[in-house]
Every structure is written in C-alpha cells, then in structure tokens.
Short mmCIF file of C-alpha atoms and ligand atoms in Angstrom, two decimals:
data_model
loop_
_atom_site.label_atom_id
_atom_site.label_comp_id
_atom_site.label_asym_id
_atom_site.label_seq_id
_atom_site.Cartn_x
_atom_site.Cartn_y
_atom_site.Cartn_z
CA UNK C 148 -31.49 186.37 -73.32
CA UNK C 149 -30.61 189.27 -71.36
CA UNK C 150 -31.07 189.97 -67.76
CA UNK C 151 -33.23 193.82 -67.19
CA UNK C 152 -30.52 195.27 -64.99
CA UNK C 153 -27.27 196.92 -67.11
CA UNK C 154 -23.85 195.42 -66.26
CA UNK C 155 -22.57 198.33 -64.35
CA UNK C 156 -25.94 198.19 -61.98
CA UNK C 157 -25.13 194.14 -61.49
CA UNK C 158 -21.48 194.68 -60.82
CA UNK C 159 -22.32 197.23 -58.51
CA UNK C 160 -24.77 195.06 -56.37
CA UNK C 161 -22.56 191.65 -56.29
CA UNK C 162 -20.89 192.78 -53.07
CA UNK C 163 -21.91 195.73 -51.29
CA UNK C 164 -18.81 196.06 -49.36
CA UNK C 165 -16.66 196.52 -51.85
CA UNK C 166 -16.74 199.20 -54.12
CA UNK C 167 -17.40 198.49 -58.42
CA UNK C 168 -13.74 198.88 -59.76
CA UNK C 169 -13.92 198.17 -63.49
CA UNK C 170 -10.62 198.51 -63.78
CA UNK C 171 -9.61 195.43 -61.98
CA UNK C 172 -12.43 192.98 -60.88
CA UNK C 173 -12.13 190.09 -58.33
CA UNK C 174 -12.17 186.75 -60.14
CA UNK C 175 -15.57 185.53 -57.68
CA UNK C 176 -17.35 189.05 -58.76
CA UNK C 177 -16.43 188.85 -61.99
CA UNK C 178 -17.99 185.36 -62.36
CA UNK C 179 -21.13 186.03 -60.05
CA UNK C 180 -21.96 189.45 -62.52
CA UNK C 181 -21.67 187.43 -65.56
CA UNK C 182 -23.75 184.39 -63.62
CA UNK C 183 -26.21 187.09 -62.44
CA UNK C 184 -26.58 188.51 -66.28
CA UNK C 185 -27.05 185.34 -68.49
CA UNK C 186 -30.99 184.28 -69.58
CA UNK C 187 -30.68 180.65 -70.06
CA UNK C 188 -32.01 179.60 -73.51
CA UNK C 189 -36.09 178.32 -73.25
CA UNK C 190 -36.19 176.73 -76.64
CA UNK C 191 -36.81 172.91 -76.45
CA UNK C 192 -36.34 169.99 -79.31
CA UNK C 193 -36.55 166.37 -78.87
CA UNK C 194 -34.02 163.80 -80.00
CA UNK C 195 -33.38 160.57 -80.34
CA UNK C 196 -31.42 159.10 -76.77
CA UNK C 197 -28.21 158.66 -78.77
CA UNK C 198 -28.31 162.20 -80.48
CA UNK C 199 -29.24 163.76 -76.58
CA UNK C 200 -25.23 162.71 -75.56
CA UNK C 201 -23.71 165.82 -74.22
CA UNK C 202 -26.66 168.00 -74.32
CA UNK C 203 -28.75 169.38 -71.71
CA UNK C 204 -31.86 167.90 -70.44
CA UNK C 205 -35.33 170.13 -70.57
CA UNK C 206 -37.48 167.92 -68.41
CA UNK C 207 -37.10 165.52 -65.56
CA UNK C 208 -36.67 161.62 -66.53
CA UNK C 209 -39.46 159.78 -64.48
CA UNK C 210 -39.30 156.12 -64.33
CA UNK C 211 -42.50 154.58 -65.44
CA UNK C 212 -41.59 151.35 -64.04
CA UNK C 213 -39.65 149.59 -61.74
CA UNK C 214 -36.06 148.55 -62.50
CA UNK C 215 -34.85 145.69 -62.17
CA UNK C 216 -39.21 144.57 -63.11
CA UNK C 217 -38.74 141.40 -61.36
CA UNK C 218 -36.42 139.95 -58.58
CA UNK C 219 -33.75 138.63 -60.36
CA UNK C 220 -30.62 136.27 -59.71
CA UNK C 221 -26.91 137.98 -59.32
CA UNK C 222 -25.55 134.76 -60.04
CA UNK C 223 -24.94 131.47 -61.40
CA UNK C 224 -25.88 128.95 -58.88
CA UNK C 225 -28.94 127.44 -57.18
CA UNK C 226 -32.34 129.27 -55.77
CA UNK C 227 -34.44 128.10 -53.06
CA UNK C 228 -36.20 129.30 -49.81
CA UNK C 229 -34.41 130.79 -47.12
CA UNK C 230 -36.41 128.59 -44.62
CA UNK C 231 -35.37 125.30 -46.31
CA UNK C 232 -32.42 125.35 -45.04
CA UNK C 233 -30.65 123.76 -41.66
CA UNK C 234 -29.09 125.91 -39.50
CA UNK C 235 -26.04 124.17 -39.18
CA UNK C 236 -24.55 121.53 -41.00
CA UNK C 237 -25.20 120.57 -44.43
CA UNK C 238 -28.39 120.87 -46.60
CA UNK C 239 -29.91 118.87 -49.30
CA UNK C 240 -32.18 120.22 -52.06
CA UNK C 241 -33.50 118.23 -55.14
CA UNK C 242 -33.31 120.31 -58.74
CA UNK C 243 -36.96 120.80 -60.35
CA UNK C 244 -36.40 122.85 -62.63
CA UNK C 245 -34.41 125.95 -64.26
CA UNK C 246 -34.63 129.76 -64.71
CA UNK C 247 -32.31 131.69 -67.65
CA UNK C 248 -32.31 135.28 -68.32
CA UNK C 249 -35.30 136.02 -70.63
CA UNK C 250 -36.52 132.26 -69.81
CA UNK C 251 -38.21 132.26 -66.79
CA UNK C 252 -39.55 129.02 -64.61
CA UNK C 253 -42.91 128.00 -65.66
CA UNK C 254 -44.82 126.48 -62.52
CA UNK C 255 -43.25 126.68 -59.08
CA UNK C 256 -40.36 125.40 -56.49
CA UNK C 257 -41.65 123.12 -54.25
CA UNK C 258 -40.79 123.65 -50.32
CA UNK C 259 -37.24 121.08 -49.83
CA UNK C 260 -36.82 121.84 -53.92
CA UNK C 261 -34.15 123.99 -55.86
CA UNK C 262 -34.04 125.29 -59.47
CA UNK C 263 -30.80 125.79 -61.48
CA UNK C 264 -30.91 129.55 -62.04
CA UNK C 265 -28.50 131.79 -64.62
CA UNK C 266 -27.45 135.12 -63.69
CA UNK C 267 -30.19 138.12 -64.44
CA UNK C 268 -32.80 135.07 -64.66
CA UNK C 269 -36.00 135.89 -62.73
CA UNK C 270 -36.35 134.81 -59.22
CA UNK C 271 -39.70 132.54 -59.13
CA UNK C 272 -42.15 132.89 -56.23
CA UNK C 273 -41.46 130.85 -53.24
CA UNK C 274 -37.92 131.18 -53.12
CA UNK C 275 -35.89 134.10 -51.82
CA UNK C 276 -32.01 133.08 -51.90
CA UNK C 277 -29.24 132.08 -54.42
CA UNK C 278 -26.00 130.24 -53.70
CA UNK C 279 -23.36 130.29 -56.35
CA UNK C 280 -22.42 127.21 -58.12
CA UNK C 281 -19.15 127.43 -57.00
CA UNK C 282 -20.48 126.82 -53.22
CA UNK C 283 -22.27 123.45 -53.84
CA UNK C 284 -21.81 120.53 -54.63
CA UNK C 285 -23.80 119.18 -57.46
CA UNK C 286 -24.96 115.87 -58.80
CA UNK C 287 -27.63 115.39 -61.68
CA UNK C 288 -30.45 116.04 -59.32
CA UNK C 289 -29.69 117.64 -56.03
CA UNK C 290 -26.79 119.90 -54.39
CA UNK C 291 -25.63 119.25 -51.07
CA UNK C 292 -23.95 122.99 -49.19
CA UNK C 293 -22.44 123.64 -46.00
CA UNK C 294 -22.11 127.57 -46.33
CA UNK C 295 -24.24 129.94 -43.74
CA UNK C 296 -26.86 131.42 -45.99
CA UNK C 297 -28.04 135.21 -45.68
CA UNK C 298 -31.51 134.98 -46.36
CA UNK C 299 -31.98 137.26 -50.11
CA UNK C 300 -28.67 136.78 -50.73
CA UNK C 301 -27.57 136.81 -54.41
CA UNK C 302 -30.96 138.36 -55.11
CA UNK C 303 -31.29 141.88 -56.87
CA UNK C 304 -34.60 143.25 -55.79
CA UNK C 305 -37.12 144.75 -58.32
CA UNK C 306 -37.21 148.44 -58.34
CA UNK C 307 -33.53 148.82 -56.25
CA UNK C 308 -32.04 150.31 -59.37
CA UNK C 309 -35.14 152.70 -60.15
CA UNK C 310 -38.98 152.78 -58.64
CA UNK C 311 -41.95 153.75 -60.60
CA UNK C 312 -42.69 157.22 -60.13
CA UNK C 313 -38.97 157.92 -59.00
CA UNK C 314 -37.39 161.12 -60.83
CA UNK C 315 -34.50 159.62 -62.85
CA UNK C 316 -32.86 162.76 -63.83
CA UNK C 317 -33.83 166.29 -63.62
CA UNK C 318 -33.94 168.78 -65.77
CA UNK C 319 -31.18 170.64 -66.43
CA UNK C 320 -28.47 167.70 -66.55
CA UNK C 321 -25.96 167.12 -68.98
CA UNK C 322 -25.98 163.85 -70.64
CA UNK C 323 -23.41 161.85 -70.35
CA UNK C 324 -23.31 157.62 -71.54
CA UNK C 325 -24.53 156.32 -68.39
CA UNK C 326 -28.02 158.41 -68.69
CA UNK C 327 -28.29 157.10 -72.50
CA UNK C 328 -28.71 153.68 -70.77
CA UNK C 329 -30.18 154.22 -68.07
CA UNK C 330 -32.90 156.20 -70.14
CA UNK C 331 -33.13 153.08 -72.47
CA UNK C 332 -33.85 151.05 -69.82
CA UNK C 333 -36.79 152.55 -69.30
CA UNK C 334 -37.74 151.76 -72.55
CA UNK C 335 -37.58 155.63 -73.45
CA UNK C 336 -36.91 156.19 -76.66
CA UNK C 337 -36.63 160.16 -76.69
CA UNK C 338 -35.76 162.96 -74.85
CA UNK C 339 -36.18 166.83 -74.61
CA UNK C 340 -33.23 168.65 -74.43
CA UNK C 341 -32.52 172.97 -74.99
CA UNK C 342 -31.57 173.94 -78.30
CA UNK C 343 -28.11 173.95 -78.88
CA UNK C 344 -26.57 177.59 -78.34
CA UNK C 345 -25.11 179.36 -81.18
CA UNK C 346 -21.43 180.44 -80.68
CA UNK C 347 -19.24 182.22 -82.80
CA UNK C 348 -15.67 182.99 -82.47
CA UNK C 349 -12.90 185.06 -83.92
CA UNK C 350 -9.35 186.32 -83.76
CA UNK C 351 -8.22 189.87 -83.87
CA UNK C 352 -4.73 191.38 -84.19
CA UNK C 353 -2.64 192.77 -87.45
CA UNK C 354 0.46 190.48 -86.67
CA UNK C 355 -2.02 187.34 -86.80
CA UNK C 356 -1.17 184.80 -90.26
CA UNK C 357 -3.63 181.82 -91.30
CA UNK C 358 -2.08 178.03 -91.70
CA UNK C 359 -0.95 177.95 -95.13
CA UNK C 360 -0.12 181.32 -95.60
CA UNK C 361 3.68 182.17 -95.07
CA UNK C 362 4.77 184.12 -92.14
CA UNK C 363 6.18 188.10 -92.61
CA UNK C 364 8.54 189.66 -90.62
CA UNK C 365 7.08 190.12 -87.04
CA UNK C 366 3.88 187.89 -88.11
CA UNK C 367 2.74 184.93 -85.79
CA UNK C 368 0.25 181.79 -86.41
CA UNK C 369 -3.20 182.19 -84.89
CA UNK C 370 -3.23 179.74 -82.72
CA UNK C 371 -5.72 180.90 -80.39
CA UNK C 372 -8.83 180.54 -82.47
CA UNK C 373 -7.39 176.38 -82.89
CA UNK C 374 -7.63 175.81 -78.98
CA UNK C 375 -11.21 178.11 -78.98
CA UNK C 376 -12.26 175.49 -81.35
CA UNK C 377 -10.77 172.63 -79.46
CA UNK C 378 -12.42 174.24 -76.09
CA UNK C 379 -15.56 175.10 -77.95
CA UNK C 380 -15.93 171.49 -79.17
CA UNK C 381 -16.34 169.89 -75.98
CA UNK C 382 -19.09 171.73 -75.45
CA UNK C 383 -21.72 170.49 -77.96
CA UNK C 384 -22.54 173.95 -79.67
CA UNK C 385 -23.30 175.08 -82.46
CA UNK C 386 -19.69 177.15 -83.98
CA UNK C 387 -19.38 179.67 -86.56
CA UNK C 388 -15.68 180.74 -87.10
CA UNK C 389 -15.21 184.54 -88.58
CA UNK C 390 -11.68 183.27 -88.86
CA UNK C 391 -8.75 186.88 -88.33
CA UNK C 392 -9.93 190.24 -88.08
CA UNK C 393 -7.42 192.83 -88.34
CA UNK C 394 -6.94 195.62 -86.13
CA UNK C 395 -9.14 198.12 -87.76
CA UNK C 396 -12.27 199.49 -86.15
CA UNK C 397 -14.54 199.38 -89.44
CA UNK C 398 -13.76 195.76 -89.76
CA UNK C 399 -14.61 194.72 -86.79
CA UNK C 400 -17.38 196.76 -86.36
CA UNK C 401 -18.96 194.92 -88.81
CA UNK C 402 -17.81 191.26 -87.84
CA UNK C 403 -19.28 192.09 -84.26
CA UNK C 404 -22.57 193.47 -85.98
CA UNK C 405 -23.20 190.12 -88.49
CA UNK C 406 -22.05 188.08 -85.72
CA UNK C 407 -24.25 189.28 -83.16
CA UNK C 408 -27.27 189.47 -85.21
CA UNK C 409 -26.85 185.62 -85.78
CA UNK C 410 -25.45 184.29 -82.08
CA UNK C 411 -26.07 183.56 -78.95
CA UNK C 412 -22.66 184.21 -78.02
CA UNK C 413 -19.36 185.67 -79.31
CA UNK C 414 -15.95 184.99 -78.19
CA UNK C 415 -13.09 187.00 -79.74
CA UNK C 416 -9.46 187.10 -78.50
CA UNK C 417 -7.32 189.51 -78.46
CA UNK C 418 -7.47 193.36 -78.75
CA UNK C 419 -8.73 193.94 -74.95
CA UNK C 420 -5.76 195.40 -73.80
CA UNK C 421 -5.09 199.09 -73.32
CA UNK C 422 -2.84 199.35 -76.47
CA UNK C 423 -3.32 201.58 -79.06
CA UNK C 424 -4.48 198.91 -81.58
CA UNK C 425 -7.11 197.32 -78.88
CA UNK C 426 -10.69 198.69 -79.59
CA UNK C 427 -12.88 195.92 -78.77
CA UNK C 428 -13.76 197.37 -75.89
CA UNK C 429 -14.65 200.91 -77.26
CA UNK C 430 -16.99 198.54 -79.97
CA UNK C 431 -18.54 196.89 -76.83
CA UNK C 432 -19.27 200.77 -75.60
CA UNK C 433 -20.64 201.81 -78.60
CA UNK C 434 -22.57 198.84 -79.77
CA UNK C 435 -23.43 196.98 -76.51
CA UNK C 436 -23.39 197.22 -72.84
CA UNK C 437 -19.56 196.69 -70.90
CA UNK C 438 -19.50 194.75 -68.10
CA UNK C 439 -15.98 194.72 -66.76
CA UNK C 440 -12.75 194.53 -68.74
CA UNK C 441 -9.63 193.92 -66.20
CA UNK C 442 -9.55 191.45 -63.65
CA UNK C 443 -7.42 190.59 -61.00
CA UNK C 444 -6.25 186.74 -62.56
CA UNK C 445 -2.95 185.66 -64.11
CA UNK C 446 -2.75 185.52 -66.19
CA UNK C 447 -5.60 187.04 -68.15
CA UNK C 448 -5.68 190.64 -66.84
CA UNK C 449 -7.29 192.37 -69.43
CA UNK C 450 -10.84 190.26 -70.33
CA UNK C 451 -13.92 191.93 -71.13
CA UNK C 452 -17.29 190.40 -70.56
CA UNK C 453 -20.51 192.52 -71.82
CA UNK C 454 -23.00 192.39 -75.12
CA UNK C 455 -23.03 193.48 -78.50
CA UNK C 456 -26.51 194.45 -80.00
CA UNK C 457 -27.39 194.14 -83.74
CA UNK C 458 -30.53 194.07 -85.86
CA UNK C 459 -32.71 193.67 -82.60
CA UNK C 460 -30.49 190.91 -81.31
CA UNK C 461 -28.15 190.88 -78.73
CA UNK C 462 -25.41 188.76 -78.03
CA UNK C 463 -23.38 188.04 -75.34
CA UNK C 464 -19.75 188.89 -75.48
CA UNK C 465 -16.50 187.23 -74.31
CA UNK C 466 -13.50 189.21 -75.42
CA UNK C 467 -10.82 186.87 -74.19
CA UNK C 468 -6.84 188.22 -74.06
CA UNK C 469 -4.82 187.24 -76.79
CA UNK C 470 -1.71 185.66 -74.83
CA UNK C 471 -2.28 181.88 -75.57
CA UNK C 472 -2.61 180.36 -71.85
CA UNK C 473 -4.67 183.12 -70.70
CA UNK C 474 -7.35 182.58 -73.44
CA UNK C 475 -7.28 179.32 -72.48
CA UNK C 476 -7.54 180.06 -68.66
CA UNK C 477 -10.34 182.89 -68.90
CA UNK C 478 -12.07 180.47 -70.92
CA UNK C 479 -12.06 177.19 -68.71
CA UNK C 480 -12.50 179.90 -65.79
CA UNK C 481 -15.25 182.10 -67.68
CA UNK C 482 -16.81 181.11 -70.78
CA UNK C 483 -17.33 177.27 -69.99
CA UNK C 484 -19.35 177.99 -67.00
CA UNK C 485 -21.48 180.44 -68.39
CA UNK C 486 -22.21 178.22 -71.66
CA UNK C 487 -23.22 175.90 -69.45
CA UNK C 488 -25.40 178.30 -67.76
CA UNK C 489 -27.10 179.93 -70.77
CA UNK C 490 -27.96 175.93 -72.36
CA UNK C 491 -29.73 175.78 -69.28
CA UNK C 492 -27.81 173.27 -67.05
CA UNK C 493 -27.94 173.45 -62.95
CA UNK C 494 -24.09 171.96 -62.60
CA UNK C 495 -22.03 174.62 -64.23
CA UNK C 496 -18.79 174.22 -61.95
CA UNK C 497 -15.99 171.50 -62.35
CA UNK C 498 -14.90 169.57 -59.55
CA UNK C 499 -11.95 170.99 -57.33
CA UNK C 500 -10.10 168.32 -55.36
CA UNK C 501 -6.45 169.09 -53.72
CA UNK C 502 -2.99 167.99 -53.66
CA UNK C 503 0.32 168.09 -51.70
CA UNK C 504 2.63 170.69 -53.83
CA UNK C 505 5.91 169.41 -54.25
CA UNK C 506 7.98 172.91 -54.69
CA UNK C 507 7.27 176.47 -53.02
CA UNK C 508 5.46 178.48 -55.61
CA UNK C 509 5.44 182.33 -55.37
CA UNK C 510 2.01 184.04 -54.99
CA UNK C 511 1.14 187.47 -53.95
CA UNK C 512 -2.34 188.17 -52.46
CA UNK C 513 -4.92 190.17 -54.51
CA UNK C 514 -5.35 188.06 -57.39
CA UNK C 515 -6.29 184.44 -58.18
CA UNK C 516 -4.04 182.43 -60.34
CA UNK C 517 -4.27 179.77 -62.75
CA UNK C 518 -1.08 177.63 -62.62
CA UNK C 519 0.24 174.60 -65.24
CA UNK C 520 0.87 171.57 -63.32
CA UNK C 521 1.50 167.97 -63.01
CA UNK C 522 -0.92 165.62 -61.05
CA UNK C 523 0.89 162.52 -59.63
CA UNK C 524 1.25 160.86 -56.47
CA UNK C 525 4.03 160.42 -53.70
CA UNK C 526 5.55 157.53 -52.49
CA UNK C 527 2.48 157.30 -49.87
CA UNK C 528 0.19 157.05 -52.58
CA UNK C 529 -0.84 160.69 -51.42
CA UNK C 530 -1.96 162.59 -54.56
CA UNK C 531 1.07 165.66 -55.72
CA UNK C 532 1.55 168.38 -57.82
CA UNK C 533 4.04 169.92 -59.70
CA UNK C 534 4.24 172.86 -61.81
CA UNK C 535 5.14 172.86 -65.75
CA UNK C 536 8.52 174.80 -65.94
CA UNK C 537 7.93 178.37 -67.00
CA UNK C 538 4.37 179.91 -66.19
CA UNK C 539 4.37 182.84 -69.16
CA UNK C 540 1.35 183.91 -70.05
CA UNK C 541 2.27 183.22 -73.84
CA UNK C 542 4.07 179.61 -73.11
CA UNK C 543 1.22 176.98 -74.67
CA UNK C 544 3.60 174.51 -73.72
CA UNK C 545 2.60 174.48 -70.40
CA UNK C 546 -0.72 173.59 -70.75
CA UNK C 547 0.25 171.19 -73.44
CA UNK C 548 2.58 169.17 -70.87
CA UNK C 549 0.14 170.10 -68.19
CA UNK C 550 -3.30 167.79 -67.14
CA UNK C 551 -3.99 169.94 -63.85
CA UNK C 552 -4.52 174.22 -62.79
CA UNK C 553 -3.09 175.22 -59.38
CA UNK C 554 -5.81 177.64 -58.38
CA UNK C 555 -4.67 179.85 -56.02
CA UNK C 556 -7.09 182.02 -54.43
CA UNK C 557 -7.59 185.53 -54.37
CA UNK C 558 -6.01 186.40 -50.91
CA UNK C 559 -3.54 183.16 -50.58
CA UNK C 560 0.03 184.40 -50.38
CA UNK C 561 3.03 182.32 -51.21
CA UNK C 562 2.69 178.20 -51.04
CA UNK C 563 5.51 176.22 -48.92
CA UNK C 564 6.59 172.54 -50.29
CA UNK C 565 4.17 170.36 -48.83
CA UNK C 566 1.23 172.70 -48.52
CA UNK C 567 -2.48 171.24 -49.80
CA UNK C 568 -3.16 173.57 -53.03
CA UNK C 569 -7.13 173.21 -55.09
CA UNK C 570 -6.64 171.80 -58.55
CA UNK C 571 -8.69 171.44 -61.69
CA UNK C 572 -8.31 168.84 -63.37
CA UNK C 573 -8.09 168.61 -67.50
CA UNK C 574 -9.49 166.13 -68.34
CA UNK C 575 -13.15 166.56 -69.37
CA UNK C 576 -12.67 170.30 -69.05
CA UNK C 577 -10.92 171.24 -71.86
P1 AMP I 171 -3.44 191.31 -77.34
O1 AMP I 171 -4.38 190.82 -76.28
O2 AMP I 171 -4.09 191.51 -78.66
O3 AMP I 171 -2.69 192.53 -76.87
O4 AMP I 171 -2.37 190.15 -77.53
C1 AMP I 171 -1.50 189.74 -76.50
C2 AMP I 171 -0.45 188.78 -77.03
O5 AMP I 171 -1.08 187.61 -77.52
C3 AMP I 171 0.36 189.32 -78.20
O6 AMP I 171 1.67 188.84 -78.07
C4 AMP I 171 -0.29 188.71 -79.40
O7 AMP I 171 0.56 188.58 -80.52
C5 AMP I 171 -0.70 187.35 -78.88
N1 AMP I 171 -1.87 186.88 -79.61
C6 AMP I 171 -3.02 187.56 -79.81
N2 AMP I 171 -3.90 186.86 -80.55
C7 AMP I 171 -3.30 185.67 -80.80
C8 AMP I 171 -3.70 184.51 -81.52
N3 AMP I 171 -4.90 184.44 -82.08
N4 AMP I 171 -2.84 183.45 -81.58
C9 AMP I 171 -1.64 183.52 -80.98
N5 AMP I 171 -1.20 184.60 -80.29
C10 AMP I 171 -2.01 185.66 -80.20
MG1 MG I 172 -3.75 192.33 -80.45
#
C-alpha cells in the first residue's frame, strides 16, 4: 500500500518554496506528504445493506428504477383534474371511487369526478391535483372547495426522488443510515464495500500501569490507548491492541515487527520525543522509512509519521505524542483523515464552520493550534465560542468538557473578543 517515492523525496516536493525541515513541519505539509504517501486498500467484499453502515462504498449505486415508481398523493384529501375546476368561486366534484397506499384505483376518474385518495396512494390517470381534506367540504358523495388550486399540487412525481439510470451514490462514500434506505429502496439488497483496514495500536513508556494493577511511585494509568480505542472505534476497523510496551528497544522492536507483519496500520503513543527513553523513531529508521517527526502544532510537537517493514509487509506508522490531548489532537488532525483515505473514501475532511470568540486568546504565528472549546450561541442567536479553562497539553479534561477545536491557523496571530475563529466540531469526529 505504499506510494514508489520515499518520504523524504515527497516531503521535499509538497512545496517547492519552502525548504524540507524535518525538524519542524507545517501542519498543511505534513498532512499533504502523508495524503501524497497512502495506497488506498483495492480489496472488495460484499455485505448485506445493514452490515455496509459505516463502511466505504467500492462501486457507484445506480438506480434501476424510478423513485417514487408512480405519481403518488402527499396527502390525505381528494384527487381530480386540474381542468375540472372553476376559476373562481366554488367547485363541485362527485366521489367515484378511492386510492390507498398499496391499493390503487381500479378503472378511472371520470372528467367532473373525484376519488378519495390516502397519502403515498397512487395518483390514477386522468387526474393531476390533490386538495387536502382539511380544505373541503365533504358529504357522502361529493366535496364542494373554494381554495385556488396549483395545478400538480399535493402530487409527488415519479422518479423526483431518484431516475432510472441516475448514479445514487458513488464510490468511495461512507455509509451512513440514510444510504441504507435509500439503497433498500431500490430494492438492493447488497453492496460492495473495501475491506475493512487492519489497525493496531499500542502504548509505550516505563511509567505507564494497566487498570487493575496498583500504581508505584511516579507510575501513571494508560489512558491514552482508552481514547485510541474510543477514536479508533468510530471508525469501523478492524483493532488489535498490543496493550504497554516498555521503554526498551528489544521490546519494541519486536512489537513493531509482529505488528507490522499483520497491519495495515500502527498507531503507538508516546516515545517520539527527543528524550533519552524515546526510540521509536530510531526503530522507524532502522526498520522503515521516516517521514517527518516534529511539527509545528500545539500541542503535539513531536509526531512521527513513516512505515515499519516486516516479513515482506509494510505498514504504515503513526507514532502519536504521549501527552493525552495531543494524541487526541494529532489523531482527529492526522490519523482520521488518512484512515479514511487508505479505506478508500473521496471525503476525508470534517466540516469547518466558524464562530464569534467570546475572550481574546493568545496565539503566536508559525504554528497551527488545536484549542478546547465551548460551542454556544449569543443573545443574537449568533453561534460563540469559548475556551475550556486551562489548554495543557496533558489536561484530558478539556476535551472531556469540550464539544468544539479552535483551529487557529498557521500564520494567525493573537484573536480579539469578537473575532470569527474555524471550529471542528466533536461530534461525529471523535
Ligand atoms: P512521551 O511522549 O513519551 O515523552 O510522553 C509525554 C507525556 O505523556 C508524559 O508525561 C507521559 O507520562 C505522558 N504519557 C505518555 N503515554 C501516556 C499514556 N499512554 N497515557 C497517559 N499519559 C501518557
Ligand atoms: Mg514516554
């Protein structure tokens, strides 16, 4: 799944102008050489409409049909011709007959006739309009109206949902309810979709403890490889968790090596700093290609993106800091996107809409930031923003309280009360 070019040659080429700085990569460079590198997956299986929820199409949806198949009634009322009726001043029509949904009129309405119709009932030949019940007035056999009528009104039009022939949904979408019924009601009982990708994660560092176990001096939880999974999750994968690896080269030598010869995809945090105990990147040098390892983000500095090769396979590497919030922000900024990418879909990027910030927030140019904040609205009903308290890069709080980022971009320098800021929204994302 990997592109012919080496890392360094596609970092190099992203942006001529500027000159390949490993060290500390722009956030756009960093995620157009890792969009430039991926090989989307080819392998195809087909499932069941209800199992293809959340997975990614591998062919277009054509309708065979038209839907709605027949003109049909958008209400409970009366149908009749258009032409039958005065211009002004009140019309008369007799009842012949009646039309339900999946009970259609046999025979036809006679010119000065009306049929009691239901709504989603078909709409018979000869007549054209349908006035809700609530507009007539009604005896055993006629109705008597006064409205102005709008000749098709109340009538839903065979094929305005979907014509025959029409592509329904192309290739490369991610499924979401709406398509499962709007596949069904084309009477399509499968689907192709890519395989799902293989993903495994892990956790590195010494001070790291597993639930259950108790805490030593100067030991933490591992919480990171709990929101991995959460983030992970959304994402309709197939997971493997390698679960801690400590801080020793042989060990994770080896967890890299049976990981990549089984996966797509490996995601580690942790250990891609520049302290002593931090050797996932020399791994990555030895036993794959690097592709960049410091960016300029907050928070998330130290990242590294590149591939591990094993037994003939290689996989594709995410080595994700270890601070809690900037997993989680490299991840939603990184990884999701390019999962996306490799299971084949064309949409990869979540929506950005703005909002009014409420307080000044501090921002030096040179680096794009990732900010925990509040989504709500002002007394105009204009949407606002505010930030969750402290911004560490180790406070999980703040994305806990949070269901927004405040991305500010790479050159954007400090943000006055008031000013429009781009947000991401949660929900869905993560
Ligand atoms: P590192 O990137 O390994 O230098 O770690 C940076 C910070 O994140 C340190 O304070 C670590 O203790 C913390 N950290 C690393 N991994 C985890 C984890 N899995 N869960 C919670 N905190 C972590
Ligand atoms: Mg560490």
């Amino acid at each position: 799944m990997m592109s012919k070019k080496t890392l360094a040659e596609l970092a190099n080429t992203q942006s001529p102008c500027d000159d390949y700085d490993p060290n500390s990569m722009a956030v756009n460079q960093a995620r157009s050489t890792i969009k430039a590198y991926l090989n989307p997956v080819k392998e195809i299986e087909t499932l069941g409409i209800r199992d293809s929820l959340g997975r990614i199409l591998a062919e277009d949806i054509i309708s065979p049909f038209n839907v709605p198949g027949h003109n049909n009634s958008a209400m409970d009322g009366y149908a009749f011709n258009s032409a039958d009726v005065q211009q002004s001043g009140s019309t008369t029509l007799r009842i012949t007959g009646s039309a339900f949904a999946g009970n259609p009129l046999t025979g036809s309405v006679q010119k000065g006739a009306c049929i009691r119709i239901m709504t989603g009932a078909a709409v018979p030949a000869g007549v054209d309009t349908v006035i809700a019940q609530e507009r007539v007035s009604a005896n055993t056999d006629s109705i008597t109206f006064t409205d102005t009528i709008k000749p098709g009104m109340n009538v839903r039009l065979a094929g305005e949902d979907l014509s025959t022939g029409q592509i329904v949904l192309k290739q490369g979408h991610l499924m979401r309810a709406a398509d499962l019924g709007l596949i069904a009601s084309l009477g399509i009982p499968n689907v192709k979709v890519y395989r799902k990708l293989r993903v495994s994660f892990f956790s590195t560092g010494d001070e790291l403890t597993s639930l259950g176990q108790t805490l030593e001096a100067g030991q933490i939880y591992d919480s990171n490889r709990y929101t991995i999974f959460g983030m992970l999750s959304r994402l309709n994968l197939d997971l493997i968790d390698f679960g801690v690896v400590p801080d020793q080269p042989e060990d994770l030598r080896l967890t890299f090596a049976t990981a990549a010869a089984e996966c797509d995809v490996i995601i580690t945090s942790g250990g891609v700093s520049v302290g002593v105990a931090d050797y996932t990147k020399q791994i990555m040098q030895e036993m794959g290609d690097i592709g960049f390892w410091k960016l300029a983000i907050r928070p998330g500095r130290p990242m590294a993106f590149g591939s591990i090769s094993s037994e003939n396979h290689q996989a594709v590497l995410f080595g994700l800091p270890g601070n809690p919030v900037a997993t989680m922000v490299t991840f939603y900024q990184f990884v999701r996107s390019a999962l996306l990418q490799l299971n084949g879909a064309n949409q990869t990027e979540p929506p950005i809409i703005q909002a009014i910030s409420e307080a000044p927030i501090r921002k030096k140019p040179g680096r794009t930031e990732f900010q925990r904040a509040i989504l709500g609205r002002n007394t105009d009903g204009r949407p606002t923003v505010r930030l969750t308290g402290s911004q560490g890069a180790g406070i999980l709080r703040s994305m806990s309280e949070a269901n927004c980022f405040v991305i500010l971009g790479h050159e954007q320098g400090n943000v006055a009360a008031g000013d429009w800021v781009d947000i991401a929204l949660f929900d869905g994302l993560l």
